[in-house]
Tab-separated table of C-alpha atoms in Angstrom:
chain	number	residue	atom	x	y	z
H	238	MET	CA	20.106	75.579	-8.042
H	239	ALA	CA	23.378	73.712	-7.610
H	240	GLN	CA	23.836	70.385	-5.876
H	241	LEU	CA	26.582	69.575	-3.415
H	242	THR	CA	27.897	66.115	-2.621
H	243	VAL	CA	30.031	65.541	0.450
H	244	ARG	CA	31.920	62.251	0.593
H	245	ASN	CA	33.719	60.459	3.410
H	246	VAL	CA	31.786	62.062	6.255
H	247	ASP	CA	32.269	60.405	9.626
H	248	GLU	CA	29.191	58.475	10.783
H	249	ALA	CA	29.135	60.405	14.067
H	250	ILE	CA	28.814	63.667	12.122
H	251	VAL	CA	25.972	62.241	10.022
H	252	ALA	CA	24.206	61.027	13.171
H	253	ALA	CA	24.619	64.437	14.837
H	254	LEU	CA	23.232	66.159	11.733
H	255	LYS	CA	20.206	63.872	11.664
H	256	GLU	CA	19.577	64.379	15.387
H	257	ARG	CA	19.843	68.145	15.063
H	258	ALA	CA	17.474	68.096	12.080
H	259	LEU	CA	14.976	65.942	13.961
H	260	LYS	CA	14.973	68.315	16.936
H	261	ALA	CA	14.389	71.261	14.581
H	262	GLY	CA	11.643	69.460	12.673
H	263	ARG	CA	13.549	69.538	9.391
H	264	SER	CA	15.045	66.994	7.028
H	265	ALA	CA	18.778	66.328	7.292
H	266	GLU	CA	19.186	67.961	3.888
H	267	ALA	CA	17.334	71.115	4.982
H	268	GLU	CA	19.397	71.245	8.174
H	269	HIS	CA	22.603	70.862	6.164
H	270	ARG	CA	21.572	73.805	3.940
H	271	ARG	CA	20.749	75.857	7.026
H	272	ILE	CA	24.131	75.166	8.647
H	273	LEU	CA	25.974	76.079	5.450
H	274	GLU	CA	23.957	79.285	5.138
H	275	GLN	CA	24.579	80.295	8.758
H	276	VAL	CA	28.317	79.706	8.475
H	277	LEU	CA	28.943	81.078	5.003
H	278	ARG	CA	26.413	83.919	4.945
H	279	PRO	CA	25.952	85.004	8.562
H	280	GLY	CA	23.139	87.451	9.083
H	281	GLN	CA	21.622	86.950	5.629
H	282	GLY	CA	19.894	83.664	6.386
H	283	ALA	CA	18.821	84.659	9.870
H	284	ASP	CA	16.172	82.332	11.187
H	285	PHE	CA	12.965	84.295	11.714
H	286	PHE	CA	11.912	82.273	14.744
H	287	SER	CA	15.303	82.574	16.482
H	288	GLU	CA	15.255	86.312	15.912
H	289	ALA	CA	11.684	86.619	17.193
H	290	ARG	CA	12.505	84.532	20.270
H	291	SER	CA	15.518	86.688	21.163
H	292	ARG	CA	13.469	89.877	20.771
H	293	ARG	CA	10.628	88.477	22.870
H	294	ILE	CA	13.056	87.617	25.670
H	295	ARG	CA	14.437	91.175	25.626
H	296	LEU	CA	10.919	92.631	25.733
H	297	ARG	CA	9.632	90.607	28.671
H	298	SER	CA	7.772	92.660	31.216
H	299	ASP	CA	4.999	92.370	33.761
H	300	ALA	CA	2.421	93.244	31.091
H	301	PRO	CA	-0.282	90.622	30.563
H	302	SER	CA	0.142	88.221	27.662
H	303	THR	CA	-2.144	88.367	24.649
H	304	THR	CA	-3.773	85.168	25.888
H	305	GLU	CA	-4.581	86.803	29.222
H	306	LEU	CA	-5.966	89.888	27.472
H	307	LEU	CA	-8.191	87.799	25.211
H	308	ARG	CA	-9.486	85.743	28.146
H	309	ALA	CA	-10.260	88.877	30.143
H	310	ASP	CA	-12.082	90.355	27.159
H	311	ARG	CA	-14.062	87.151	26.634
H	312	ASP	CA	-14.914	86.906	30.335
H	313	ARG	CA	-16.078	90.540	30.331
H	314	ASP	CA	-18.373	89.861	27.354
H	315	GLU	CA	-19.845	86.788	29.053
H	316	ALA	CA	-20.607	88.665	32.274
């Protein structure tokens, strides 16, 4: 795999990258790769969790959650 070096980056940009990476639970390097992938190859590097979250929001209903179903099943077995 190739390496990429970026010189003369403003300190505010570096700080923002590190903050964004910290919030996402990734290293700054991993976050940098992710940003490049999203911008240069949109749709191909789609983040699984972002996609799942957007689908879950669209599917929201009044149906009980899996947690509620499991609790009800457990409570029924205990009774």
